Amino acid sequence: MRIPIESLGTVTDWRDGITWSAADLAAQTNRTARQLIEIGAGRGDRIVIWHGGSGRFFGDLMGVWKIGAC
């Protein structure tokens, strides 16, 4: 069963207080997926996300998963 990203809650970066809505995460997810496809990444590829602890990280992680990479 697929859960639409838009149905998810929010992510708040406790360090700077920025809150990412489901729409923000969806936009980052799609942006990351598009950028990865543009550089030739795809299903089964291993991707390193060189940052963490923010809403952007979760958007990037879901973008990697969206194209079938890990």
PDB file of C-alpha atoms in Angstrom:
ATOM      1  CA  MET A   1       0.000   0.000   0.000  1.00  0.00           C
ATOM      2  CA  ARG A   2       1.383   3.400  -0.989  1.00  0.00           C
ATOM      3  CA  ILE A   3       0.830   6.329   1.332  1.00  0.00           C
ATOM      4  CA  PRO A   4       0.736   9.699  -0.435  1.00  0.00           C
ATOM      5  CA  ILE A   5       3.416  12.008   0.935  1.00  0.00           C
ATOM      6  CA  GLU A   6       0.809  14.764   1.129  1.00  0.00           C
ATOM      7  CA  SER A   7      -0.948  12.815   3.899  1.00  0.00           C
ATOM      8  CA  LEU A   8       2.111  12.912   6.155  1.00  0.00           C
ATOM      9  CA  GLY A   9       2.476  15.394   8.990  1.00  0.00           C
ATOM     10  CA  THR A  10       5.245  17.916   9.404  1.00  0.00           C
ATOM     11  CA  VAL A  11       8.939  17.727  10.235  1.00  0.00           C
ATOM     12  CA  THR A  12      10.433  20.365  12.519  1.00  0.00           C
ATOM     13  CA  ASP A  13      14.163  21.047  12.687  1.00  0.00           C
ATOM     14  CA  TRP A  14      14.594  21.541  16.421  1.00  0.00           C
ATOM     15  CA  ARG A  15      17.888  23.428  15.950  1.00  0.00           C
ATOM     16  CA  ASP A  16      16.473  26.344  13.989  1.00  0.00           C
ATOM     17  CA  GLY A  17      12.736  25.845  14.497  1.00  0.00           C
ATOM     18  CA  ILE A  18      11.919  25.547  10.789  1.00  0.00           C
ATOM     19  CA  THR A  19       8.888  23.347  10.125  1.00  0.00           C
ATOM     20  CA  TRP A  20       8.516  21.510   6.822  1.00  0.00           C
ATOM     21  CA  SER A  21       4.931  20.830   5.795  1.00  0.00           C
ATOM     22  CA  ALA A  22       3.909  17.761   3.807  1.00  0.00           C
ATOM     23  CA  ALA A  23       3.800  19.994   0.697  1.00  0.00           C
ATOM     24  CA  ASP A  24       7.360  21.218   1.393  1.00  0.00           C
ATOM     25  CA  LEU A  25       8.577  17.621   1.770  1.00  0.00           C
ATOM     26  CA  ALA A  26       6.770  16.569  -1.410  1.00  0.00           C
ATOM     27  CA  ALA A  27       8.369  19.432  -3.337  1.00  0.00           C
ATOM     28  CA  GLN A  28      11.855  18.551  -2.036  1.00  0.00           C
ATOM     29  CA  THR A  29      11.243  14.852  -2.772  1.00  0.00           C
ATOM     30  CA  ASN A  30      10.300  15.609  -6.379  1.00  0.00           C
ATOM     31  CA  ARG A  31      13.192  18.073  -6.809  1.00  0.00           C
ATOM     32  CA  THR A  32      15.718  15.530  -5.521  1.00  0.00           C
ATOM     33  CA  ALA A  33      14.294  12.700  -7.653  1.00  0.00           C
ATOM     34  CA  ARG A  34      14.403  14.905 -10.766  1.00  0.00           C
ATOM     35  CA  GLN A  35      18.010  15.981 -10.084  1.00  0.00           C
ATOM     36  CA  LEU A  36      19.136  12.397  -9.502  1.00  0.00           C
ATOM     37  CA  ILE A  37      17.506  11.212 -12.732  1.00  0.00           C
ATOM     38  CA  GLU A  38      19.186  14.097 -14.604  1.00  0.00           C
ATOM     39  CA  ILE A  39      22.621  12.859 -13.503  1.00  0.00           C
ATOM     40  CA  GLY A  40      21.800   9.280 -14.459  1.00  0.00           C
ATOM     41  CA  ALA A  41      20.960   7.773 -11.076  1.00  0.00           C
ATOM     42  CA  GLY A  42      18.273   5.124 -10.949  1.00  0.00           C
ATOM     43  CA  ARG A  43      16.861   1.937  -9.489  1.00  0.00           C
ATOM     44  CA  GLY A  44      19.354  -0.022  -7.416  1.00  0.00           C
ATOM     45  CA  ASP A  45      21.962   2.743  -7.241  1.00  0.00           C
ATOM     46  CA  ARG A  46      23.495   3.632  -3.894  1.00  0.00           C
ATOM     47  CA  ILE A  47      23.242   7.312  -3.035  1.00  0.00           C
ATOM     48  CA  VAL A  48      25.033   9.098  -0.195  1.00  0.00           C
ATOM     49  CA  ILE A  49      23.131  11.943   1.454  1.00  0.00           C
ATOM     50  CA  TRP A  50      25.888  14.055   2.931  1.00  0.00           C
ATOM     51  CA  HIS A  51      23.793  15.994   5.443  1.00  0.00           C
ATOM     52  CA  GLY A  52      21.163  15.219   8.022  1.00  0.00           C
ATOM     53  CA  GLY A  53      18.911  16.393  10.779  1.00  0.00           C
ATOM     54  CA  SER A  54      16.646  18.625   8.701  1.00  0.00           C
ATOM     55  CA  GLY A  55      13.477  18.582   6.672  1.00  0.00           C
ATOM     56  CA  ARG A  56      15.606  18.743   3.553  1.00  0.00           C
ATOM     57  CA  PHE A  57      17.262  15.460   4.564  1.00  0.00           C
ATOM     58  CA  PHE A  58      13.895  13.685   4.674  1.00  0.00           C
ATOM     59  CA  GLY A  59      12.918  15.166   1.302  1.00  0.00           C
ATOM     60  CA  ASP A  60      16.230  14.001  -0.153  1.00  0.00           C
ATOM     61  CA  LEU A  61      15.853  10.537   1.382  1.00  0.00           C
ATOM     62  CA  MET A  62      12.356  10.127  -0.047  1.00  0.00           C
ATOM     63  CA  GLY A  63      13.612  11.400  -3.409  1.00  0.00           C
ATOM     64  CA  VAL A  64      16.255   8.662  -3.421  1.00  0.00           C
ATOM     65  CA  TRP A  65      13.607   6.079  -2.599  1.00  0.00           C
ATOM     66  CA  LYS A  66      11.246   7.502  -5.211  1.00  0.00           C
ATOM     67  CA  ILE A  67      13.667   6.598  -8.017  1.00  0.00           C
ATOM     68  CA  GLY A  68      14.268   3.154  -6.514  1.00  0.00           C
ATOM     69  CA  ALA A  69      17.769   3.856  -5.246  1.00  0.00           C
ATOM     70  CA  CYS A  70      19.041   3.263  -1.731  1.00  0.00           C
TER      71      CYS A  70
END
